[in-house]
PDB file of C-alpha atoms in Angstrom:
ATOM      1  CA  MET A 176     139.042 128.612 104.004  1.00 63.00           C
ATOM      2  CA  LYS A 177     134.680 128.525 105.480  1.00 64.00           C
ATOM      3  CA  SER A 178     132.689 130.794 105.788  1.00 65.00           C
ATOM      4  CA  LYS A 179     130.848 130.972 109.775  1.00 63.00           C
ATOM      5  CA  ASN A 180     127.995 132.872 108.643  1.00 66.00           C
ATOM      6  CA  LEU A 181     126.668 131.075 105.578  1.00 65.00           C
ATOM      7  CA  LYS A 182     125.829 128.028 107.380  1.00 67.00           C
ATOM      8  CA  ILE A 183     122.893 126.527 105.894  1.00 61.00           C
ATOM      9  CA  GLN A 184     120.399 125.835 108.946  1.00 60.00           C
ATOM     10  CA  VAL A 185     117.458 123.400 108.381  1.00 50.00           C
ATOM     11  CA  PRO A 186     114.624 124.430 110.031  1.00 50.00           C
ATOM     12  CA  LYS A 187     113.159 122.779 112.648  1.00 58.00           C
ATOM     13  CA  GLY A 188     110.357 120.176 112.071  1.00 52.00           C
ATOM     14  CA  ASP A 189     109.373 117.951 109.478  1.00 53.00           C
ATOM     15  CA  ALA A 190     108.105 118.252 106.051  1.00 55.00           C
ATOM     16  CA  PHE A 191     106.219 115.179 106.673  1.00 56.00           C
ATOM     17  CA  ALA A 192     103.832 115.954 109.844  1.00 67.00           C
ATOM     18  CA  TYR A 193     101.977 113.324 110.510  1.00 83.00           C
ATOM     19  CA  ASP A 194     103.534 109.842 112.279  1.00 88.00           C
ATOM     20  CA  THR A 195     103.175 106.478 110.402  1.00 92.00           C
ATOM     21  CA  ASP A 196     104.165 103.096 110.886  1.00 93.00           C
ATOM     22  CA  TYR A 197     108.281 102.016 110.490  1.00 91.00           C
ATOM     23  CA  GLU A 198     107.080  99.961 107.683  1.00 94.00           C
ATOM     24  CA  LEU A 199     104.876 102.309 105.897  1.00 95.00           C
ATOM     25  CA  PRO A 200     105.892 105.375 103.966  1.00 95.00           C
ATOM     26  CA  LYS A 201     105.703 108.816 105.326  1.00 93.00           C
ATOM     27  CA  MET A 202     102.711 111.195 105.415  1.00 92.00           C
ATOM     28  CA  HIS A 203     101.767 113.256 102.906  1.00 92.00           C
ATOM     29  CA  GLN A 204     102.190 110.566 100.054  1.00 95.00           C
ATOM     30  CA  GLN A 205     101.882 111.860  96.311  1.00 95.00           C
ATOM     31  CA  LEU A 206     101.095 108.532  94.801  1.00 97.00           C
ATOM     32  CA  LEU A 207     101.624 107.654  91.343  1.00 96.00           C
ATOM     33  CA  CYS A 208     100.731 103.540  90.172  1.00 96.00           C
ATOM     34  CA  ILE A 209     100.839 103.201  86.912  1.00 94.00           C
ATOM     35  CA  GLY A 210      99.574  98.966  85.420  1.00 93.00           C
ATOM     36  CA  LYS A 211      97.866  98.077  83.075  1.00 91.00           C
ATOM     37  CA  ARG A 212      94.173  96.903  83.608  1.00 87.00           C
ATOM     38  CA  GLY A 213      93.810  93.713  85.612  1.00 87.00           C
ATOM     39  CA  SER A 214      97.322  94.202  86.853  1.00 90.00           C
ATOM     40  CA  GLY A 215      96.319  94.421  90.610  1.00 90.00           C
ATOM     41  CA  LYS A 216      96.635  98.595  90.587  1.00 92.00           C
ATOM     42  CA  SER A 217      93.053  99.515  92.778  1.00 90.00           C
ATOM     43  CA  VAL A 218      94.214  96.537  94.822  1.00 91.00           C
ATOM     44  CA  SER A 219      97.789  97.809  95.800  1.00 95.00           C
ATOM     45  CA  VAL A 220      96.048 100.694  96.410  1.00 95.00           C
ATOM     46  CA  VAL A 221      93.808 100.306  98.427  1.00 94.00           C
ATOM     47  CA  ASN A 222      95.688  98.322 100.708  1.00 95.00           C
ATOM     48  CA  LEU A 223      98.034 100.954 101.511  1.00 96.00           C
ATOM     49  CA  ILE A 224      95.262 103.308 102.167  1.00 96.00           C
ATOM     50  CA  LYS A 225      94.032 101.169 104.431  1.00 95.00           C
ATOM     51  CA  ASN A 226      97.313 100.819 106.177  1.00 95.00           C
ATOM     52  CA  MET A 227      97.615 104.434 106.539  1.00 96.00           C
ATOM     53  CA  ASN A 228      94.400 105.205 108.850  1.00 95.00           C
ATOM     54  CA  TYR A 229      93.405 107.701 106.966  1.00 96.00           C
ATOM     55  CA  ASP A 230      90.232 109.706 108.901  1.00 96.00           C
ATOM     56  CA  ILE A 231      89.036 110.920 105.340  1.00 97.00           C
ATOM     57  CA  ILE A 232      88.593 109.782 101.998  1.00 96.00           C
ATOM     58  CA  HIS A 233      87.567 111.538  98.590  1.00 96.00           C
ATOM     59  CA  LEU A 234      87.282 109.244  95.462  1.00 95.00           C
ATOM     60  CA  ILE A 235      87.029 110.420  92.202  1.00 95.00           C
ATOM     61  CA  SER A 236      86.278 108.055  89.574  1.00 93.00           C
ATOM     62  CA  PRO A 237      83.770 107.560  86.383  1.00 91.00           C
ATOM     63  CA  THR A 238      82.642 104.389  88.879  1.00 86.00           C
ATOM     64  CA  ALA A 239      82.711 106.112  92.488  1.00 84.00           C
ATOM     65  CA  LYS A 240      79.698 105.370  93.474  1.00 80.00           C
ATOM     66  CA  SER A 241      79.154 102.082  91.752  1.00 79.00           C
ATOM     67  CA  ASN A 242      82.511 100.364  93.211  1.00 76.00           C
ATOM     68  CA  ALA A 243      81.600  98.500  95.421  1.00 72.00           C
ATOM     69  CA  THR A 244      84.217  97.095  96.766  1.00 71.00           C
ATOM     70  CA  LEU A 245      87.028 100.411  97.214  1.00 72.00           C
ATOM     71  CA  LEU A 246      83.630 101.838  98.739  1.00 74.00           C
ATOM     72  CA  SER A 247      83.272  98.976 101.508  1.00 79.00           C
ATOM     73  CA  MET A 248      87.468  98.456 101.916  1.00 86.00           C
ATOM     74  CA  LEU A 249      87.573 101.686 102.961  1.00 90.00           C
ATOM     75  CA  ASP A 250      84.576 103.034 104.097  1.00 89.00           C
ATOM     76  CA  ILE A 251      84.031 105.939 102.182  1.00 91.00           C
ATOM     77  CA  ASP A 252      81.272 108.464 102.645  1.00 92.00           C
ATOM     78  CA  PRO A 253      78.954 108.751  99.734  1.00 90.00           C
ATOM     79  CA  ASP A 254      78.903 112.468  99.791  1.00 94.00           C
ATOM     80  CA  ASN A 255      83.213 112.429  99.318  1.00 95.00           C
ATOM     81  CA  CYS A 256      82.619 110.245  95.991  1.00 94.00           C
ATOM     82  CA  TYR A 257      82.670 112.376  92.577  1.00 95.00           C
ATOM     83  CA  ASP A 258      81.744 110.459  89.870  1.00 93.00           C
ATOM     84  CA  ASP A 259      81.049 113.090  86.895  1.00 93.00           C
ATOM     85  CA  LEU A 260      84.663 113.953  85.940  1.00 91.00           C
ATOM     86  CA  GLU A 261      82.931 116.608  83.563  1.00 90.00           C
ATOM     87  CA  ASP A 262      82.169 118.748  86.680  1.00 91.00           C
ATOM     88  CA  LEU A 263      85.475 121.098  87.008  1.00 91.00           C
ATOM     89  CA  THR A 264      84.689 122.314  90.345  1.00 94.00           C
ATOM     90  CA  ILE A 265      85.454 118.904  91.735  1.00 95.00           C
ATOM     91  CA  MET A 266      88.295 120.024  93.165  1.00 94.00           C
ATOM     92  CA  GLU A 267      86.566 122.982  94.801  1.00 95.00           C
ATOM     93  CA  GLN A 268      84.056 121.204  96.387  1.00 96.00           C
ATOM     94  CA  ILE A 269      86.794 119.123  98.183  1.00 96.00           C
ATOM     95  CA  LYS A 270      88.072 122.243  99.096  1.00 95.00           C
ATOM     96  CA  SER A 271      85.045 124.016 100.850  1.00 96.00           C
ATOM     97  CA  LYS A 272      84.831 120.163 102.617  1.00 96.00           C
ATOM     98  CA  MET A 273      88.724 120.297 104.028  1.00 95.00           C
ATOM     99  CA  GLU A 274      88.475 124.176 104.776  1.00 96.00           C
ATOM    100  CA  LEU A 275      85.067 123.569 107.215  1.00 96.00           C
ATOM    101  CA  GLU A 276      87.739 120.517 108.749  1.00 96.00           C
ATOM    102  CA  ALA A 277      90.442 123.665 109.661  1.00 95.00           C
ATOM    103  CA  GLU A 278      87.671 125.941 110.916  1.00 96.00           C
ATOM    104  CA  GLU A 279      86.653 122.845 112.780  1.00 96.00           C
ATOM    105  CA  TYR A 280      89.815 122.349 114.175  1.00 95.00           C
ATOM    106  CA  ASP A 281      91.122 125.938 114.862  1.00 95.00           C
ATOM    107  CA  THR A 282      87.506 126.076 116.984  1.00 95.00           C
ATOM    108  CA  TYR A 283      88.867 123.360 118.648  1.00 95.00           C
ATOM    109  CA  HIS A 284      92.011 124.443 120.351  1.00 95.00           C
ATOM    110  CA  ARG A 285      91.126 128.057 120.573  1.00 94.00           C
ATOM    111  CA  GLU A 286      88.129 126.899 122.793  1.00 94.00           C
ATOM    112  CA  MET A 287      90.321 124.678 124.756  1.00 94.00           C
ATOM    113  CA  ARG A 288      92.361 126.997 125.614  1.00 94.00           C
ATOM    114  CA  GLU A 289      89.447 129.471 126.825  1.00 92.00           C
ATOM    115  CA  TYR A 290      88.527 125.832 128.842  1.00 92.00           C
ATOM    116  CA  LYS A 291      91.487 126.049 130.503  1.00 94.00           C
ATOM    117  CA  GLU A 292      91.264 129.556 131.573  1.00 91.00           C
ATOM    118  CA  PHE A 293      87.916 128.289 132.772  1.00 87.00           C
ATOM    119  CA  ILE A 294      89.077 125.569 134.760  1.00 90.00           C
ATOM    120  CA  LYS A 295      91.834 127.229 136.536  1.00 89.00           C
ATOM    121  CA  ASN A 296      90.044 130.538 136.948  1.00 87.00           C
ATOM    122  CA  SER A 297      87.114 128.336 138.930  1.00 86.00           C
ATOM    123  CA  ASN A 298      89.798 126.479 140.941  1.00 87.00           C
ATOM    124  CA  ASN A 299      91.687 129.600 141.853  1.00 84.00           C
ATOM    125  CA  ASN A 300      87.702 130.859 142.739  1.00 82.00           C
ATOM    126  CA  ASP A 301      88.389 133.959 140.771  1.00 81.00           C
ATOM    127  CA  TYR A 302      84.397 133.880 139.321  1.00 72.00           C
ATOM    128  CA  HIS A 303      85.056 137.955 138.434  1.00 79.00           C
ATOM    129  CA  LEU A 304      87.191 136.939 135.810  1.00 81.00           C
ATOM    130  CA  ILE A 305      84.532 134.277 134.422  1.00 81.00           C
ATOM    131  CA  ASP A 306      81.812 136.293 131.961  1.00 86.00           C
ATOM    132  CA  ASP A 307      78.456 134.673 131.132  1.00 84.00           C
ATOM    133  CA  GLU A 308      79.051 133.513 127.734  1.00 85.00           C
ATOM    134  CA  THR A 309      81.795 131.086 129.065  1.00 84.00           C
ATOM    135  CA  ILE A 310      79.873 129.504 131.177  1.00 83.00           C
ATOM    136  CA  ASP A 311      77.188 129.205 128.616  1.00 86.00           C
ATOM    137  CA  LYS A 312      79.502 127.573 126.792  1.00 87.00           C
ATOM    138  CA  PHE A 313      81.218 124.945 129.271  1.00 86.00           C
ATOM    139  CA  VAL A 314      78.257 124.829 131.665  1.00 89.00           C
ATOM    140  CA  ASN A 315      75.391 122.456 130.161  1.00 86.00           C
ATOM    141  CA  ASP A 316      71.435 122.168 131.021  1.00 81.00           C
ATOM    142  CA  TYR A 317      72.139 119.829 134.263  1.00 84.00           C
ATOM    143  CA  ASN A 318      74.448 122.367 135.751  1.00 84.00           C
ATOM    144  CA  MET A 319      77.501 120.205 134.454  1.00 88.00           C
ATOM    145  CA  ILE A 320      81.106 121.352 133.053  1.00 90.00           C
ATOM    146  CA  GLN A 321      81.493 120.005 129.984  1.00 93.00           C
ATOM    147  CA  PRO A 322      84.769 120.289 128.144  1.00 93.00           C
ATOM    148  CA  PRO A 323      84.934 121.059 123.845  1.00 94.00           C
ATOM    149  CA  GLU A 324      84.780 117.899 121.872  1.00 94.00           C
ATOM    150  CA  HIS A 325      86.553 117.457 118.220  1.00 96.00           C
ATOM    151  CA  LYS A 326      85.526 114.586 116.520  1.00 95.00           C
ATOM    152  CA  TYR A 327      89.103 113.664 115.777  1.00 95.00           C
ATOM    153  CA  ASN A 328      90.222 114.612 119.742  1.00 94.00           C
ATOM    154  CA  GLY A 329      92.286 117.475 119.050  1.00 94.00           C
ATOM    155  CA  ARG A 330      94.165 116.129 116.385  1.00 93.00           C
ATOM    156  CA  ARG A 331      94.893 116.945 112.967  1.00 94.00           C
ATOM    157  CA  PRO A 332      92.439 114.791 110.531  1.00 95.00           C
ATOM    158  CA  ARG A 333      94.497 112.780 108.239  1.00 96.00           C
ATOM    159  CA  ILE A 334      92.887 113.389 104.108  1.00 97.00           C
ATOM    160  CA  CYS A 335      93.205 111.905 101.009  1.00 96.00           C
ATOM    161  CA  CYS A 336      92.306 111.646  97.206  1.00 97.00           C
ATOM    162  CA  LEU A 337      91.679 108.788  95.302  1.00 96.00           C
ATOM    163  CA  PHE A 338      91.699 109.579  91.896  1.00 95.00           C
ATOM    164  CA  ASP A 339      90.751 106.455  89.527  1.00 92.00           C
ATOM    165  CA  ASP A 340      90.371 106.092  85.615  1.00 87.00           C
ATOM    166  CA  CYS A 341      90.640 109.686  85.345  1.00 89.00           C
ATOM    167  CA  LEU A 342      92.888 109.704  81.972  1.00 84.00           C
ATOM    168  CA  GLY A 343      91.252 111.966  79.431  1.00 84.00           C
ATOM    169  CA  SER A 344      88.354 113.536  81.551  1.00 88.00           C
ATOM    170  CA  GLN A 345      87.717 116.897  81.561  1.00 90.00           C
ATOM    171  CA  LEU A 346      89.596 117.123  85.390  1.00 90.00           C
ATOM    172  CA  PHE A 347      92.978 116.125  83.579  1.00 88.00           C
ATOM    173  CA  SER A 348      92.401 118.481  80.384  1.00 88.00           C
ATOM    174  CA  LYS A 349      90.417 121.490  80.952  1.00 89.00           C
ATOM    175  CA  GLY A 350      91.252 121.139  84.726  1.00 88.00           C
ATOM    176  CA  ILE A 351      94.486 120.270  84.834  1.00 88.00           C
ATOM    177  CA  ARG A 352      95.912 123.770  86.243  1.00 91.00           C
ATOM    178  CA  LYS A 353      93.787 123.410  89.293  1.00 92.00           C
ATOM    179  CA  LEU A 354      95.091 120.091  89.773  1.00 92.00           C
ATOM    180  CA  ASN A 355      98.124 121.212  89.230  1.00 92.00           C
ATOM    181  CA  ASN A 356      98.258 123.367  91.856  1.00 93.00           C
ATOM    182  CA  TRP A 357      96.771 121.088  94.070  1.00 94.00           C
ATOM    183  CA  CYS A 358      99.456 118.125  93.657  1.00 93.00           C
ATOM    184  CA  ILE A 359     102.348 121.389  94.240  1.00 92.00           C
ATOM    185  CA  LEU A 360     100.651 122.502  97.233  1.00 91.00           C
ATOM    186  CA  HIS A 361      99.127 118.939  98.644  1.00 92.00           C
ATOM    187  CA  ARG A 362     101.730 119.589 101.861  1.00 89.00           C
ATOM    188  CA  HIS A 363     100.769 123.049 102.630  1.00 89.00           C
ATOM    189  CA  LEU A 364      96.572 123.047 101.867  1.00 90.00           C
ATOM    190  CA  PHE A 365      94.545 124.358 104.580  1.00 88.00           C
ATOM    191  CA  CYS A 366      96.456 126.457 107.246  1.00 90.00           C
ATOM    192  CA  VAL A 367      95.649 126.221 110.751  1.00 91.00           C
ATOM    193  CA  GLU A 368      96.314 128.637 113.548  1.00 91.00           C
ATOM    194  CA  GLU A 369      95.722 126.599 116.821  1.00 90.00           C
ATOM    195  CA  GLY A 370      97.100 123.549 117.596  1.00 84.00           C
ATOM    196  CA  GLY A 371     100.355 124.735 116.786  1.00 83.00           C
ATOM    197  CA  GLY A 372      99.840 125.936 113.467  1.00 85.00           C
ATOM    198  CA  GLY A 373     100.830 124.884 110.358  1.00 89.00           C
ATOM    199  CA  ALA A 374      98.923 122.803 107.353  1.00 91.00           C
ATOM    200  CA  LEU A 375      95.990 119.589 106.886  1.00 93.00           C
ATOM    201  CA  GLY A 376      97.815 118.823 103.865  1.00 94.00           C
ATOM    202  CA  CYS A 377      95.930 116.243 101.983  1.00 96.00           C
ATOM    203  CA  SER A 378      98.067 113.450 100.451  1.00 96.00           C
ATOM    204  CA  ASN A 379      97.056 112.236  96.582  1.00 97.00           C
ATOM    205  CA  TYR A 380      96.659 108.774  95.338  1.00 97.00           C
ATOM    206  CA  PHE A 381      97.301 108.507  90.810  1.00 95.00           C
ATOM    207  CA  LEU A 382      95.306 105.047  89.466  1.00 94.00           C
ATOM    208  CA  THR A 383      96.427 104.628  85.639  1.00 91.00           C
ATOM    209  CA  GLN A 384      97.605 102.672  82.805  1.00 88.00           C
ATOM    210  CA  THR A 385      99.677 105.005  81.330  1.00 86.00           C
ATOM    211  CA  TYR A 386     102.958 106.693  83.025  1.00 83.00           C
ATOM    212  CA  THR A 387     102.416 109.662  80.200  1.00 75.00           C
ATOM    213  CA  ILE A 388     100.059 110.390  77.280  1.00 67.00           C
ATOM    214  CA  ASN A 389      99.253 113.704  75.476  1.00 62.00           C
ATOM    215  CA  SER A 390      96.413 115.004  76.738  1.00 59.00           C
ATOM    216  CA  GLY A 391      94.650 114.486  79.550  1.00 61.00           C
ATOM    217  CA  GLY A 392      97.006 112.310  81.599  1.00 71.00           C
ATOM    218  CA  ILE A 393      99.352 112.657  84.773  1.00 85.00           C
ATOM    219  CA  SER A 394     101.085 115.864  84.267  1.00 87.00           C
ATOM    220  CA  LYS A 395     105.054 115.993  84.400  1.00 86.00           C
ATOM    221  CA  ALA A 396     103.780 118.483  87.326  1.00 87.00           C
ATOM    222  CA  ILE A 397     102.375 115.786  89.164  1.00 90.00           C
ATOM    223  CA  ARG A 398     104.909 113.547  87.951  1.00 90.00           C
ATOM    224  CA  ASN A 399     107.789 115.635  89.726  1.00 90.00           C
ATOM    225  CA  ASN A 400     105.629 115.728  92.954  1.00 92.00           C
ATOM    226  CA  CYS A 401     105.530 112.406  93.609  1.00 94.00           C
ATOM    227  CA  THR A 402     106.728 111.012  96.900  1.00 95.00           C
ATOM    228  CA  SER A 403     106.231 107.346  96.017  1.00 96.00           C
ATOM    229  CA  LEU A 404     105.216 104.839  93.030  1.00 96.00           C
ATOM    230  CA  ILE A 405     103.808 101.890  92.456  1.00 97.00           C
ATOM    231  CA  ILE A 406     104.767 100.395  89.114  1.00 96.00           C
ATOM    232  CA  PHE A 407     103.627  96.784  87.598  1.00 96.00           C
ATOM    233  CA  LYS A 408     105.243  94.513  84.645  1.00 94.00           C
ATOM    234  CA  THR A 409     105.203  97.314  81.642  1.00 91.00           C
ATOM    235  CA  LYS A 410     105.262  95.443  78.089  1.00 88.00           C
ATOM    236  CA  SER A 411     106.574  98.621  76.515  1.00 88.00           C
ATOM    237  CA  GLN A 412     110.144  99.575  75.851  1.00 91.00           C
ATOM    238  CA  LYS A 413     109.030 103.682  75.349  1.00 90.00           C
ATOM    239  CA  GLU A 414     107.390 103.830  79.040  1.00 89.00           C
ATOM    240  CA  TYR A 415     109.115 101.827  80.465  1.00 92.00           C
ATOM    241  CA  LYS A 416     112.401 104.786  79.292  1.00 92.00           C
ATOM    242  CA  GLN A 417     110.719 106.830  80.571  1.00 89.00           C
ATOM    243  CA  ILE A 418     109.489 105.687  83.659  1.00 91.00           C
ATOM    244  CA  GLU A 419     113.476 104.438  84.475  1.00 92.00           C
ATOM    245  CA  GLU A 420     114.971 108.390  83.181  1.00 91.00           C
ATOM    246  CA  GLU A 421     112.710 109.729  86.004  1.00 88.00           C
ATOM    247  CA  LEU A 422     113.553 107.665  88.632  1.00 90.00           C
ATOM    248  CA  ALA A 423     117.127 105.764  87.800  1.00 88.00           C
ATOM    249  CA  GLY A 424     119.547 109.073  88.277  1.00 85.00           C
ATOM    250  CA  ASP A 425     121.213 108.511  91.653  1.00 88.00           C
ATOM    251  CA  ILE A 426     121.817 104.464  91.164  1.00 93.00           C
ATOM    252  CA  GLY A 427     122.309 104.414  86.906  1.00 94.00           C
ATOM    253  CA  PRO A 428     119.855 101.866  84.189  1.00 93.00           C
ATOM    254  CA  ASP A 429     121.587  98.674  85.089  1.00 95.00           C
ATOM    255  CA  THR A 430     120.777  98.670  88.469  1.00 95.00           C
ATOM    256  CA  PHE A 431     117.095  99.844  88.095  1.00 95.00           C
ATOM    257  CA  GLN A 432     116.957  97.504  84.798  1.00 96.00           C
ATOM    258  CA  LYS A 433     117.848  94.833  87.855  1.00 96.00           C
ATOM    259  CA  VAL A 434     115.680  96.024  90.631  1.00 96.00           C
ATOM    260  CA  TYR A 435     112.579  96.454  88.246  1.00 96.00           C
ATOM    261  CA  ASP A 436     113.265  92.788  86.788  1.00 96.00           C
ATOM    262  CA  TYR A 437     113.300  91.493  90.171  1.00 96.00           C
ATOM    263  CA  ALA A 438     110.315  92.801  91.056  1.00 97.00           C
ATOM    264  CA  VAL A 439     107.830  92.197  88.386  1.00 96.00           C
ATOM    265  CA  ASN A 440     108.533  88.940  88.322  1.00 94.00           C
ATOM    266  CA  ASP A 441     106.297  87.572  90.112  1.00 91.00           C
ATOM    267  CA  GLU A 442     102.353  87.789  88.994  1.00 88.00           C
ATOM    268  CA  PHE A 443     100.948  90.998  89.798  1.00 90.00           C
ATOM    269  CA  SER A 444     104.015  92.274  91.915  1.00 96.00           C
ATOM    270  CA  PHE A 445     105.076  95.075  91.606  1.00 97.00           C
ATOM    271  CA  LEU A 446     107.887  97.703  92.408  1.00 97.00           C
ATOM    272  CA  PHE A 447     107.579 100.102  94.858  1.00 98.00           C
ATOM    273  CA  VAL A 448     109.670 103.361  95.364  1.00 97.00           C
ATOM    274  CA  ASP A 449     109.860 105.239  97.892  1.00 97.00           C
ATOM    275  CA  LEU A 450     111.373 108.427  97.042  1.00 95.00           C
ATOM    276  CA  HIS A 451     111.685 109.463 100.972  1.00 94.00           C
ATOM    277  CA  PRO A 452     111.797 106.507 102.681  1.00 94.00           C
ATOM    278  CA  LYS A 453     112.517 106.857 106.910  1.00 93.00           C
ATOM    279  CA  PRO A 454     116.367 106.486 107.554  1.00 92.00           C
ATOM    280  CA  HIS A 455     118.050 102.818 106.932  1.00 91.00           C
ATOM    281  CA  GLN A 456     114.798 102.112 104.451  1.00 94.00           C
ATOM    282  CA  SER A 457     116.205 100.690 100.991  1.00 95.00           C
ATOM    283  CA  LYS A 458     113.577 103.169  98.779  1.00 95.00           C
ATOM    284  CA  PHE A 459     113.030  99.977  96.189  1.00 97.00           C
ATOM    285  CA  ARG A 460     110.401  97.476  97.184  1.00 97.00           C
ATOM    286  CA  LYS A 461     109.333  94.333  96.364  1.00 97.00           C
ATOM    287  CA  LYS A 462     105.475  94.709  96.483  1.00 97.00           C
ATOM    288  CA  PHE A 463     105.207  96.390 100.121  1.00 96.00           C
ATOM    289  CA  ASP A 464     106.844  93.634 102.074  1.00 95.00           C
ATOM    290  CA  GLU A 465     109.677  92.655 100.303  1.00 96.00           C
ATOM    291  CA  PHE A 466     112.569  95.941 101.004  1.00 96.00           C
ATOM    292  CA  ILE A 467     115.214  95.402  98.342  1.00 96.00           C
ATOM    293  CA  ASP A 468     119.106  96.118  98.536  1.00 95.00           C
ATOM    294  CA  ILE A 469     120.532  97.079  95.368  1.00 92.00           C
ATOM    295  CA  ASN A 470     123.708  95.278  96.211  1.00 90.00           C
ATOM    296  CA  ASN A 471     122.319  91.889  96.424  1.00 90.00           C
ATOM    297  CA  LEU A 472     121.027  91.847  93.116  1.00 87.00           C
TER     298      LEU A 472
END
């Protein structure tokens, strides 16, 4: 016998609120890329970020301001580059900038509501409902009506943080609590009241040479909140077993071994694991462009 009153109701909406092309992963992402130096980490992640079409990219890396490749390929604003990883205020700096984006978004949509009301009253000749402040806001010096402007035309900006070569830094040791909190809440950061409400959110991309280290590395809180992983070939059996233990739960270690071996068998190739794939997609890919059918391995 089933109870009708205790049926689970799924809330409307999507945890991944930004639309992406079918072959791209959902947004917001929290991606962990693991590979030795020279494996191709930067190239793979830069290509993915470029295709995701982020509006704002924050680069956190000791080489942030001198890495011409990343800066040019991703068109990163130098003001959004942070190379002093001993500075424990980095996340607060990024937070302040994102709060301004949320304020600008809310202001635009609030003023757009006022603008529409202004146009409605003007068309109806209800001039008694229009105050001088509203006229000053929407009528320019040339006596022309001017609607509110927003640099993203009223849509929420797509924002991401790219953490590159940060292992062992103060940010990943003394600052790890703040970073963990950021990563746990990344989809819910910076609430907005207008435009349907919700949050701006922020994607996070971590490039690292090792999956885990005792101190100053990628924490379990960050790994547990990943939505995807890029895994290059590792010579460490211990590291492979850690990866397998955390990712092979639904297919078993033997099948995961086959998937991994197939994906990394070419130079610079990697296994891409999408933990939240779109409908009818395999969660495993060789690089980004080849979906792996585990039944045909």
